[in-house]
Amino acid sequence: MTHVVDIEGLRADGWLDERQAREIVRRSRAAMVGLAINSVLIAGILLATTGLVFWLSDALAVAVAGSAFLAVGLFFLSKAKPDFRMFGNAASVLGAGMLLGGLAIEMMRAHVELADPVLIVTGAAVAGLSALGVHKGPPNARFGAGTILLMGVALHLYGLGNAMAGLSA
């Protein structure tokens, strides 16, 4: 678990020596750089996902491409060296975004009467499974799982909001 600590205060109190303080600073910097890179990566992936869904504009093509990206991403996360895990996160989030985004668009376009319950249930299921992945999954997959969890929550809330708007109309 990552913590925010006052390194200089711990050194002044005698809890850390200079070597230990340098190592904590080095590891903290690496964690922050990794978080920043992943955050920028996820923003770009969400934009690319949206573009691909609209460019392909066919439910089957979006589902096939999304499934392929998700499978490749999971493969990279499970088998690749740490240097290539960024690609695993990128591909798995891109694939999940294509599947969920494509589902939402297709349901709202062609199956309006079924859209709300499907989006509510699917979003909750994705969020629940992703939460399990964040909690119990391998550490190298938690960032992607957390991003997919947010996608599931967004899908669920969109379905609930749409259903609630339909009740008041």
Tab-separated table of N, CA and C in Angstrom:
chain	number	residue	atom	x	y	z
A	1	MET	N	0.846	-1.168	0.000
A	1	MET	CA	0.000	0.000	0.000
A	1	MET	C	0.895	1.234	0.000
A	2	THR	N	0.529	2.214	-0.783
A	2	THR	CA	1.286	3.448	-0.890
A	2	THR	C	0.830	4.423	0.187
A	3	HIS	N	1.797	5.132	0.776
A	3	HIS	CA	1.509	6.110	1.818
A	3	HIS	C	2.230	7.405	1.511
A	4	VAL	N	1.699	8.499	2.004
A	4	VAL	CA	2.372	9.780	1.940
A	4	VAL	C	3.050	9.980	3.286
A	5	VAL	N	4.375	10.203	3.245
A	5	VAL	CA	5.129	10.354	4.491
A	5	VAL	C	6.048	11.573	4.394
A	6	ASP	N	6.386	12.096	5.563
A	6	ASP	CA	7.325	13.209	5.671
A	6	ASP	C	8.716	12.621	5.904
A	7	ILE	N	9.466	12.446	4.822
A	7	ILE	CA	10.784	11.810	4.892
A	7	ILE	C	11.729	12.622	5.779
A	8	GLU	N	11.743	13.939	5.574
A	8	GLU	CA	12.653	14.787	6.362
A	8	GLU	C	12.305	14.726	7.850
A	9	GLY	N	11.021	14.683	8.157
A	9	GLY	CA	10.616	14.569	9.559
A	9	GLY	C	11.057	13.243	10.166
A	10	LEU	N	10.913	12.163	9.416
A	10	LEU	CA	11.352	10.848	9.897
A	10	LEU	C	12.873	10.806	10.078
A	11	ARG	N	13.602	11.475	9.196
A	11	ARG	CA	15.061	11.533	9.338
A	11	ARG	C	15.426	12.344	10.582
A	12	ALA	N	14.743	13.485	10.776
A	12	ALA	CA	15.042	14.342	11.932
A	12	ALA	C	14.736	13.630	13.250
A	13	ASP	N	13.715	12.796	13.247
A	13	ASP	CA	13.345	12.061	14.457
A	13	ASP	C	14.199	10.815	14.675
A	14	GLY	N	15.057	10.491	13.718
A	14	GLY	CA	15.943	9.340	13.874
A	14	GLY	C	15.353	8.012	13.414
A	15	TRP	N	14.214	8.038	12.759
A	15	TRP	CA	13.592	6.799	12.302
A	15	TRP	C	14.236	6.282	11.015
A	16	LEU	N	14.767	7.180	10.211
A	16	LEU	CA	15.399	6.794	8.950
A	16	LEU	C	16.804	7.353	8.880
A	17	ASP	N	17.722	6.569	8.288
A	17	ASP	CA	19.035	7.136	7.994
A	17	ASP	C	19.026	7.653	6.551
A	18	GLU	N	20.121	8.255	6.116
A	18	GLU	CA	20.187	8.886	4.793
A	18	GLU	C	19.948	7.866	3.670
A	19	ARG	N	20.507	6.688	3.772
A	19	ARG	CA	20.356	5.657	2.740
A	19	ARG	C	18.894	5.226	2.618
A	20	GLN	N	18.228	5.008	3.730
A	20	GLN	CA	16.824	4.612	3.716
A	20	GLN	C	15.952	5.723	3.131
A	21	ALA	N	16.235	6.960	3.490
A	21	ALA	CA	15.461	8.090	2.977
A	21	ALA	C	15.608	8.197	1.466
A	22	ARG	N	16.836	8.041	0.943
A	22	ARG	CA	17.051	8.102	-0.513
A	22	ARG	C	16.267	6.995	-1.224
A	23	GLU	N	16.253	5.812	-0.645
A	23	GLU	CA	15.533	4.691	-1.276
A	23	GLU	C	14.034	4.940	-1.290
A	24	ILE	N	13.482	5.463	-0.217
A	24	ILE	CA	12.049	5.776	-0.175
A	24	ILE	C	11.722	6.856	-1.204
A	25	VAL	N	12.553	7.873	-1.303
A	25	VAL	CA	12.328	8.940	-2.285
A	25	VAL	C	12.392	8.368	-3.698
A	26	ARG	N	13.365	7.503	-3.978
A	26	ARG	CA	13.504	6.897	-5.304
A	26	ARG	C	12.258	6.086	-5.660
A	27	ARG	N	11.801	5.265	-4.749
A	27	ARG	CA	10.620	4.439	-5.011
A	27	ARG	C	9.358	5.295	-5.150
A	28	SER	N	9.241	6.316	-4.344
A	28	SER	CA	8.078	7.208	-4.423
A	28	SER	C	8.032	7.923	-5.766
A	29	ARG	N	9.184	8.387	-6.220
A	29	ARG	CA	9.240	9.072	-7.506
A	29	ARG	C	8.833	8.113	-8.628
A	30	ALA	N	9.316	6.880	-8.588
A	30	ALA	CA	8.962	5.894	-9.616
A	30	ALA	C	7.463	5.608	-9.607
A	31	ALA	N	6.871	5.528	-8.423
A	31	ALA	CA	5.424	5.280	-8.338
A	31	ALA	C	4.631	6.450	-8.895
A	32	MET	N	5.040	7.676	-8.594
A	32	MET	CA	4.329	8.856	-9.092
A	32	MET	C	4.460	8.994	-10.603
A	33	VAL	N	5.642	8.711	-11.150
A	33	VAL	CA	5.828	8.770	-12.599
A	33	VAL	C	4.947	7.711	-13.263
A	34	GLY	N	4.910	6.522	-12.699
A	34	GLY	CA	4.051	5.461	-13.244
A	34	GLY	C	2.586	5.847	-13.216
A	35	LEU	N	2.138	6.460	-12.141
A	35	LEU	CA	0.744	6.895	-12.032
A	35	LEU	C	0.433	7.981	-13.053
A	36	ALA	N	1.342	8.919	-13.227
A	36	ALA	CA	1.129	9.991	-14.210
A	36	ALA	C	1.072	9.425	-15.628
A	37	ILE	N	1.983	8.525	-15.948
A	37	ILE	CA	1.997	7.918	-17.284
A	37	ILE	C	0.711	7.146	-17.517
A	38	ASN	N	0.287	6.354	-16.552
A	38	ASN	CA	-0.952	5.585	-16.711
A	38	ASN	C	-2.168	6.494	-16.847
A	39	SER	N	-2.197	7.605	-16.118
A	39	SER	CA	-3.336	8.517	-16.214
A	39	SER	C	-3.428	9.151	-17.605
A	40	VAL	N	-2.297	9.601	-18.137
A	40	VAL	CA	-2.286	10.165	-19.489
A	40	VAL	C	-2.642	9.075	-20.502
A	41	LEU	N	-2.124	7.884	-20.286
A	41	LEU	CA	-2.412	6.754	-21.170
A	41	LEU	C	-3.907	6.452	-21.196
A	42	ILE	N	-4.543	6.418	-20.050
A	42	ILE	CA	-5.970	6.114	-19.977
A	42	ILE	C	-6.789	7.198	-20.674
A	43	ALA	N	-6.423	8.458	-20.501
A	43	ALA	CA	-7.150	9.532	-21.182
A	43	ALA	C	-7.065	9.365	-22.698
A	44	GLY	N	-5.883	9.064	-23.195
A	44	GLY	CA	-5.722	8.827	-24.625
A	44	GLY	C	-6.487	7.615	-25.103
A	45	ILE	N	-6.508	6.583	-24.284
A	45	ILE	CA	-7.230	5.359	-24.650
A	45	ILE	C	-8.724	5.618	-24.729
A	46	LEU	N	-9.254	6.384	-23.800
A	46	LEU	CA	-10.687	6.686	-23.840
A	46	LEU	C	-11.048	7.458	-25.107
A	47	LEU	N	-10.186	8.378	-25.508
A	47	LEU	CA	-10.425	9.102	-26.752
A	47	LEU	C	-10.314	8.172	-27.956
A	48	ALA	N	-9.310	7.306	-27.956
A	48	ALA	CA	-9.150	6.358	-29.058
A	48	ALA	C	-10.321	5.379	-29.116
A	49	THR	N	-10.789	4.948	-27.968
A	49	THR	CA	-11.937	4.038	-27.909
A	49	THR	C	-13.160	4.677	-28.552
A	50	THR	N	-13.423	5.902	-28.169
A	50	THR	CA	-14.574	6.610	-28.733
A	50	THR	C	-14.435	6.733	-30.245
A	51	GLY	N	-13.260	7.092	-30.694
A	51	GLY	CA	-13.030	7.211	-32.130
A	51	GLY	C	-13.208	5.901	-32.861
A	52	LEU	N	-12.688	4.817	-32.305
A	52	LEU	CA	-12.829	3.503	-32.953
A	52	LEU	C	-14.274	3.036	-33.004
A	53	VAL	N	-15.015	3.254	-31.939
A	53	VAL	CA	-16.416	2.828	-31.920
A	53	VAL	C	-17.190	3.545	-33.014
A	54	PHE	N	-16.976	4.850	-33.135
A	54	PHE	CA	-17.705	5.606	-34.160
A	54	PHE	C	-17.166	5.328	-35.566
A	55	TRP	N	-15.872	5.067	-35.690
A	55	TRP	CA	-15.288	4.786	-37.002
A	55	TRP	C	-15.764	3.435	-37.529
A	56	LEU	N	-15.754	2.420	-36.675
A	56	LEU	CA	-16.218	1.104	-37.107
A	56	LEU	C	-17.725	1.098	-37.334
A	57	SER	N	-18.435	1.756	-36.468
A	57	SER	CA	-19.894	1.974	-36.537
A	57	SER	C	-20.726	0.748	-36.901
A	58	ASP	N	-20.252	-0.410	-36.588
A	58	ASP	CA	-21.013	-1.643	-36.766
A	58	ASP	C	-20.848	-2.445	-35.484
A	59	ALA	N	-21.950	-2.884	-34.914
A	59	ALA	CA	-21.906	-3.546	-33.609
A	59	ALA	C	-20.995	-4.773	-33.617
A	60	LEU	N	-21.079	-5.582	-34.661
A	60	LEU	CA	-20.251	-6.794	-34.718
A	60	LEU	C	-18.775	-6.435	-34.835
A	61	ALA	N	-18.446	-5.459	-35.679
A	61	ALA	CA	-17.044	-5.059	-35.841
A	61	ALA	C	-16.481	-4.498	-34.542
A	62	VAL	N	-17.265	-3.694	-33.845
A	62	VAL	CA	-16.818	-3.128	-32.576
A	62	VAL	C	-16.621	-4.238	-31.537
A	63	ALA	N	-17.539	-5.200	-31.494
A	63	ALA	CA	-17.433	-6.300	-30.532
A	63	ALA	C	-16.214	-7.183	-30.819
A	64	VAL	N	-15.976	-7.483	-32.083
A	64	VAL	CA	-14.825	-8.324	-32.445
A	64	VAL	C	-13.521	-7.592	-32.125
A	65	ALA	N	-13.423	-6.334	-32.545
A	65	ALA	CA	-12.206	-5.563	-32.274
A	65	ALA	C	-12.001	-5.374	-30.764
A	66	GLY	N	-13.069	-5.060	-30.043
A	66	GLY	CA	-12.965	-4.885	-28.599
A	66	GLY	C	-12.534	-6.166	-27.898
A	67	SER	N	-13.088	-7.286	-28.319
A	67	SER	CA	-12.701	-8.575	-27.732
A	67	SER	C	-11.236	-8.892	-28.017
A	68	ALA	N	-10.796	-8.590	-29.234
A	68	ALA	CA	-9.397	-8.839	-29.584
A	68	ALA	C	-8.461	-7.973	-28.745
A	69	PHE	N	-8.779	-6.687	-28.623
A	69	PHE	CA	-7.944	-5.804	-27.798
A	69	PHE	C	-7.923	-6.270	-26.346
A	70	LEU	N	-9.083	-6.652	-25.820
A	70	LEU	CA	-9.151	-7.115	-24.429
A	70	LEU	C	-8.318	-8.374	-24.236
A	71	ALA	N	-8.417	-9.329	-25.163
A	71	ALA	CA	-7.645	-10.576	-25.062
A	71	ALA	C	-6.141	-10.311	-25.131
A	72	VAL	N	-5.722	-9.468	-26.053
A	72	VAL	CA	-4.305	-9.130	-26.172
A	72	VAL	C	-3.823	-8.428	-24.900
A	73	GLY	N	-4.643	-7.516	-24.382
A	73	GLY	CA	-4.266	-6.816	-23.155
A	73	GLY	C	-4.110	-7.752	-21.967
A	74	LEU	N	-5.044	-8.668	-21.816
A	74	LEU	CA	-4.947	-9.635	-20.711
A	74	LEU	C	-3.738	-10.545	-20.877
A	75	PHE	N	-3.430	-10.910	-22.127
A	75	PHE	CA	-2.231	-11.719	-22.387
A	75	PHE	C	-0.981	-10.959	-21.952
A	76	PHE	N	-0.872	-9.686	-22.362
A	76	PHE	CA	0.301	-8.889	-21.992
A	76	PHE	C	0.403	-8.735	-20.482
A	77	LEU	N	-0.726	-8.532	-19.815
A	77	LEU	CA	-0.682	-8.372	-18.361
A	77	LEU	C	-0.270	-9.660	-17.655
A	78	SER	N	-0.632	-10.800	-18.223
A	78	SER	CA	-0.318	-12.061	-17.549
A	78	SER	C	1.042	-12.642	-17.929
A	79	LYS	N	1.521	-12.364	-19.133
A	79	LYS	CA	2.737	-13.030	-19.605
A	79	LYS	C	3.924	-12.114	-19.876
A	80	ALA	N	3.670	-10.842	-20.137
A	80	ALA	CA	4.744	-9.955	-20.579
A	80	ALA	C	5.630	-9.509	-19.419
A	81	LYS	N	6.818	-9.081	-19.774
A	81	LYS	CA	7.742	-8.517	-18.797
A	81	LYS	C	7.192	-7.173	-18.323
A	82	PRO	N	7.654	-6.711	-17.171
A	82	PRO	CA	7.131	-5.449	-16.632
A	82	PRO	C	7.204	-4.272	-17.604
A	83	ASP	N	8.204	-4.252	-18.473
A	83	ASP	CA	8.339	-3.147	-19.424
A	83	ASP	C	7.170	-3.063	-20.396
A	84	PHE	N	6.486	-4.181	-20.630
A	84	PHE	CA	5.412	-4.221	-21.611
A	84	PHE	C	4.019	-4.210	-20.979
A	85	ARG	N	3.945	-4.101	-19.672
A	85	ARG	CA	2.638	-4.103	-19.010
A	85	ARG	C	1.808	-2.887	-19.367
A	86	MET	N	2.475	-1.769	-19.700
A	86	MET	CA	1.743	-0.580	-20.121
A	86	MET	C	0.875	-0.910	-21.342
A	87	PHE	N	1.412	-1.722	-22.257
A	87	PHE	CA	0.638	-2.123	-23.433
A	87	PHE	C	-0.542	-3.008	-23.036
A	88	GLY	N	-0.341	-3.834	-22.026
A	88	GLY	CA	-1.431	-4.664	-21.532
A	88	GLY	C	-2.554	-3.837	-20.950
A	89	ASN	N	-2.193	-2.840	-20.139
A	89	ASN	CA	-3.208	-1.930	-19.593
A	89	ASN	C	-3.924	-1.197	-20.712
A	90	ALA	N	-3.154	-0.698	-21.673
A	90	ALA	CA	-3.745	0.070	-22.770
A	90	ALA	C	-4.713	-0.787	-23.576
A	91	ALA	N	-4.276	-1.964	-23.965
A	91	ALA	CA	-5.119	-2.811	-24.808
A	91	ALA	C	-6.349	-3.311	-24.066
A	92	SER	N	-6.196	-3.695	-22.807
A	92	SER	CA	-7.352	-4.209	-22.072
A	92	SER	C	-8.385	-3.109	-21.825
A	93	VAL	N	-7.941	-1.911	-21.503
A	93	VAL	CA	-8.884	-0.807	-21.293
A	93	VAL	C	-9.530	-0.399	-22.612
A	94	LEU	N	-8.754	-0.378	-23.691
A	94	LEU	CA	-9.301	-0.062	-25.003
A	94	LEU	C	-10.366	-1.090	-25.402
A	95	GLY	N	-10.063	-2.365	-25.206
A	95	GLY	CA	-11.021	-3.419	-25.543
A	95	GLY	C	-12.285	-3.350	-24.708
A	96	ALA	N	-12.134	-3.174	-23.410
A	96	ALA	CA	-13.310	-3.078	-22.543
A	96	ALA	C	-14.130	-1.845	-22.885
A	97	GLY	N	-13.454	-0.741	-23.177
A	97	GLY	CA	-14.173	0.475	-23.560
A	97	GLY	C	-14.947	0.296	-24.852
A	98	MET	N	-14.351	-0.408	-25.804
A	98	MET	CA	-15.058	-0.667	-27.062
A	98	MET	C	-16.278	-1.552	-26.822
A	99	LEU	N	-16.109	-2.582	-26.008
A	99	LEU	CA	-17.241	-3.478	-25.732
A	99	LEU	C	-18.365	-2.746	-25.002
A	100	LEU	N	-18.030	-2.005	-23.952
A	100	LEU	CA	-19.063	-1.327	-23.170
A	100	LEU	C	-19.649	-0.128	-23.905
A	101	GLY	N	-18.785	0.657	-24.545
A	101	GLY	CA	-19.277	1.798	-25.314
A	101	GLY	C	-20.121	1.364	-26.500
A	102	GLY	N	-19.657	0.322	-27.187
A	102	GLY	CA	-20.427	-0.207	-28.312
A	102	GLY	C	-21.766	-0.757	-27.865
A	103	LEU	N	-21.777	-1.432	-26.710
A	103	LEU	CA	-23.032	-1.955	-26.170
A	103	LEU	C	-24.004	-0.813	-25.883
A	104	ALA	N	-23.519	0.228	-25.219
A	104	ALA	CA	-24.401	1.346	-24.866
A	104	ALA	C	-24.972	2.011	-26.115
A	105	ILE	N	-24.115	2.252	-27.094
A	105	ILE	CA	-24.592	2.908	-28.319
A	105	ILE	C	-25.582	2.027	-29.062
A	106	GLU	N	-25.269	0.753	-29.186
A	106	GLU	CA	-26.165	-0.161	-29.915
A	106	GLU	C	-27.499	-0.319	-29.191
A	107	MET	N	-27.471	-0.411	-27.888
A	107	MET	CA	-28.721	-0.555	-27.138
A	107	MET	C	-29.584	0.693	-27.273
A	108	MET	N	-28.969	1.858	-27.186
A	108	MET	CA	-29.748	3.095	-27.275
A	108	MET	C	-30.215	3.375	-28.706
A	109	ARG	N	-29.506	2.817	-29.690
A	109	ARG	CA	-29.864	3.051	-31.082
A	109	ARG	C	-30.926	2.074	-31.579
A	110	ALA	N	-30.733	0.792	-31.304
A	110	ALA	CA	-31.560	-0.225	-31.938
A	110	ALA	C	-32.496	-0.977	-30.988
A	111	HIS	N	-32.258	-0.888	-29.698
A	111	HIS	CA	-33.055	-1.678	-28.746
A	111	HIS	C	-33.465	-0.807	-27.565
A	112	VAL	N	-34.086	0.297	-27.846
A	112	VAL	CA	-34.400	1.302	-26.827
A	112	VAL	C	-35.231	0.718	-25.688
A	113	GLU	N	-36.174	-0.154	-25.999
A	113	GLU	CA	-37.058	-0.699	-24.969
A	113	GLU	C	-36.325	-1.614	-23.988
A	114	LEU	N	-35.198	-2.197	-24.413
A	114	LEU	CA	-34.419	-3.073	-23.535
A	114	LEU	C	-33.188	-2.386	-22.950
A	115	ALA	N	-32.873	-1.193	-23.439
A	115	ALA	CA	-31.605	-0.556	-23.104
A	115	ALA	C	-31.406	-0.350	-21.606
A	116	ASP	N	-32.382	0.212	-20.937
A	116	ASP	CA	-32.191	0.553	-19.524
A	116	ASP	C	-31.858	-0.661	-18.662
A	117	PRO	N	-32.663	-1.727	-18.684
A	117	PRO	CA	-32.302	-2.864	-17.827
A	117	PRO	C	-30.982	-3.521	-18.229
A	118	VAL	N	-30.698	-3.591	-19.525
A	118	VAL	CA	-29.440	-4.202	-19.961
A	118	VAL	C	-28.249	-3.379	-19.484
A	119	LEU	N	-28.328	-2.063	-19.627
A	119	LEU	CA	-27.222	-1.209	-19.194
A	119	LEU	C	-27.063	-1.228	-17.677
A	120	ILE	N	-28.170	-1.247	-16.953
A	120	ILE	CA	-28.106	-1.288	-15.486
A	120	ILE	C	-27.438	-2.576	-15.017
A	121	VAL	N	-27.898	-3.703	-15.530
A	121	VAL	CA	-27.368	-5.003	-15.090
A	121	VAL	C	-25.928	-5.210	-15.569
A	122	THR	N	-25.674	-4.900	-16.838
A	122	THR	CA	-24.324	-5.089	-17.370
A	122	THR	C	-23.325	-4.187	-16.646
A	123	GLY	N	-23.688	-2.929	-16.432
A	123	GLY	CA	-22.802	-2.019	-15.716
A	123	GLY	C	-22.498	-2.501	-14.308
A	124	ALA	N	-23.518	-2.981	-13.614
A	124	ALA	CA	-23.308	-3.491	-12.249
A	124	ALA	C	-22.423	-4.730	-12.256
A	125	ALA	N	-22.650	-5.623	-13.219
A	125	ALA	CA	-21.840	-6.846	-13.306
A	125	ALA	C	-20.378	-6.517	-13.613
A	126	VAL	N	-20.157	-5.624	-14.558
A	126	VAL	CA	-18.787	-5.233	-14.902
A	126	VAL	C	-18.121	-4.558	-13.709
A	127	ALA	N	-18.834	-3.669	-13.050
A	127	ALA	CA	-18.272	-2.982	-11.884
A	127	ALA	C	-17.943	-3.975	-10.769
A	128	GLY	N	-18.847	-4.917	-10.522
A	128	GLY	CA	-18.606	-5.909	-9.478
A	128	GLY	C	-17.413	-6.805	-9.776
A	129	LEU	N	-17.335	-7.299	-11.004
A	129	LEU	CA	-16.204	-8.157	-11.375
A	129	LEU	C	-14.893	-7.376	-11.373
A	130	SER	N	-14.950	-6.138	-11.813
A	130	SER	CA	-13.736	-5.313	-11.795
A	130	SER	C	-13.304	-4.992	-10.370
A	131	ALA	N	-14.263	-4.754	-9.487
A	131	ALA	CA	-13.923	-4.516	-8.081
A	131	ALA	C	-13.234	-5.736	-7.489
A	132	LEU	N	-13.705	-6.899	-7.864
A	132	LEU	CA	-13.050	-8.134	-7.422
A	132	LEU	C	-11.632	-8.197	-7.974
A	133	GLY	N	-11.465	-7.799	-9.242
A	133	GLY	CA	-10.135	-7.772	-9.842
A	133	GLY	C	-9.203	-6.789	-9.168
A	134	VAL	N	-9.733	-5.644	-8.784
A	134	VAL	CA	-8.916	-4.654	-8.083
A	134	VAL	C	-8.507	-5.188	-6.719
A	135	HIS	N	-9.451	-5.823	-6.031
A	135	HIS	CA	-9.203	-6.294	-4.667
A	135	HIS	C	-8.347	-7.562	-4.623
A	136	LYS	N	-8.652	-8.528	-5.480
A	136	LYS	CA	-7.991	-9.835	-5.406
A	136	LYS	C	-7.022	-10.105	-6.557
A	137	GLY	N	-7.070	-9.276	-7.597
A	137	GLY	CA	-6.259	-9.519	-8.782
A	137	GLY	C	-4.784	-9.232	-8.567
A	138	PRO	N	-3.977	-9.592	-9.559
A	138	PRO	CA	-2.541	-9.314	-9.457
A	138	PRO	C	-2.286	-7.808	-9.480
A	139	PRO	N	-1.259	-7.359	-8.797
A	139	PRO	CA	-0.986	-5.922	-8.725
A	139	PRO	C	-0.809	-5.253	-10.093
A	140	ASN	N	-0.263	-5.979	-11.057
A	140	ASN	CA	-0.021	-5.366	-12.361
A	140	ASN	C	-1.301	-5.161	-13.163
A	141	ALA	N	-2.425	-5.690	-12.730
A	141	ALA	CA	-3.688	-5.529	-13.451
A	141	ALA	C	-4.654	-4.595	-12.732
A	142	ARG	N	-4.272	-4.072	-11.589
A	142	ARG	CA	-5.210	-3.280	-10.784
A	142	ARG	C	-5.554	-1.936	-11.408
A	143	PHE	N	-4.609	-1.301	-12.080
A	143	PHE	CA	-4.913	-0.003	-12.683
A	143	PHE	C	-5.952	-0.165	-13.787
A	144	GLY	N	-5.747	-1.141	-14.650
A	144	GLY	CA	-6.711	-1.411	-15.722
A	144	GLY	C	-8.050	-1.846	-15.161
A	145	ALA	N	-8.016	-2.698	-14.138
A	145	ALA	CA	-9.265	-3.155	-13.529
A	145	ALA	C	-10.018	-1.988	-12.885
A	146	GLY	N	-9.288	-1.066	-12.283
A	146	GLY	CA	-9.928	0.105	-11.693
A	146	GLY	C	-10.569	1.001	-12.744
A	147	THR	N	-9.902	1.134	-13.876
A	147	THR	CA	-10.466	1.930	-14.968
A	147	THR	C	-11.721	1.273	-15.523
A	148	ILE	N	-11.681	-0.037	-15.687
A	148	ILE	CA	-12.850	-0.768	-16.191
A	148	ILE	C	-13.977	-0.728	-15.156
A	149	LEU	N	-13.630	-0.740	-13.867
A	149	LEU	CA	-14.639	-0.589	-12.818
A	149	LEU	C	-15.377	0.735	-12.997
A	150	LEU	N	-14.645	1.812	-13.257
A	150	LEU	CA	-15.289	3.110	-13.469
A	150	LEU	C	-16.182	3.096	-14.711
A	151	MET	N	-15.764	2.385	-15.744
A	151	MET	CA	-16.603	2.258	-16.934
A	151	MET	C	-17.909	1.529	-16.595
A	152	GLY	N	-17.809	0.481	-15.805
A	152	GLY	CA	-19.001	-0.259	-15.404
A	152	GLY	C	-19.939	0.596	-14.566
A	153	VAL	N	-19.373	1.363	-13.643
A	153	VAL	CA	-20.202	2.259	-12.825
A	153	VAL	C	-20.885	3.297	-13.711
A	154	ALA	N	-20.131	3.858	-14.671
A	154	ALA	CA	-20.715	4.855	-15.580
A	154	ALA	C	-21.847	4.246	-16.406
A	155	LEU	N	-21.649	3.044	-16.904
A	155	LEU	CA	-22.692	2.370	-17.684
A	155	LEU	C	-23.935	2.124	-16.821
A	156	HIS	N	-23.720	1.648	-15.606
A	156	HIS	CA	-24.811	1.390	-14.668
A	156	HIS	C	-25.584	2.677	-14.363
A	157	LEU	N	-24.857	3.735	-14.039
A	157	LEU	CA	-25.506	4.997	-13.703
A	157	LEU	C	-26.216	5.608	-14.914
A	158	TYR	N	-25.642	5.434	-16.094
A	158	TYR	CA	-26.306	5.930	-17.296
A	158	TYR	C	-27.636	5.204	-17.494
A	159	GLY	N	-27.627	3.887	-17.315
A	159	GLY	CA	-28.871	3.117	-17.424
A	159	GLY	C	-29.890	3.545	-16.383
A	160	LEU	N	-29.449	3.736	-15.140
A	160	LEU	CA	-30.372	4.196	-14.082
A	160	LEU	C	-30.916	5.582	-14.377
A	161	GLY	N	-30.037	6.490	-14.804
A	161	GLY	CA	-30.486	7.841	-15.123
A	161	GLY	C	-31.475	7.865	-16.269
A	162	ASN	N	-31.204	7.055	-17.268
A	162	ASN	CA	-32.108	6.981	-18.420
A	162	ASN	C	-33.459	6.396	-17.992
A	163	ALA	N	-33.420	5.387	-17.140
A	163	ALA	CA	-34.670	4.796	-16.654
A	163	ALA	C	-35.457	5.793	-15.801
A	164	MET	N	-34.760	6.533	-14.965
A	164	MET	CA	-35.430	7.519	-14.114
A	164	MET	C	-36.020	8.658	-14.960
A	165	ALA	N	-35.315	9.060	-16.003
A	165	ALA	CA	-35.834	10.103	-16.894
A	165	ALA	C	-37.087	9.617	-17.610
A	166	GLY	N	-37.124	8.337	-17.933
A	166	GLY	CA	-38.299	7.763	-18.587
A	166	GLY	C	-39.508	7.725	-17.658
A	167	LEU	N	-39.259	7.591	-16.359
A	167	LEU	CA	-40.379	7.567	-15.394
A	167	LEU	C	-41.014	8.937	-15.241
A	168	SER	N	-40.201	9.983	-15.338
A	168	SER	CA	-40.748	11.323	-15.120
A	168	SER	C	-41.345	11.929	-16.386
A	169	ALA	N	-41.130	11.272	-17.525
A	169	ALA	CA	-41.640	11.830	-18.783
A	169	ALA	C	-43.110	11.545	-18.977
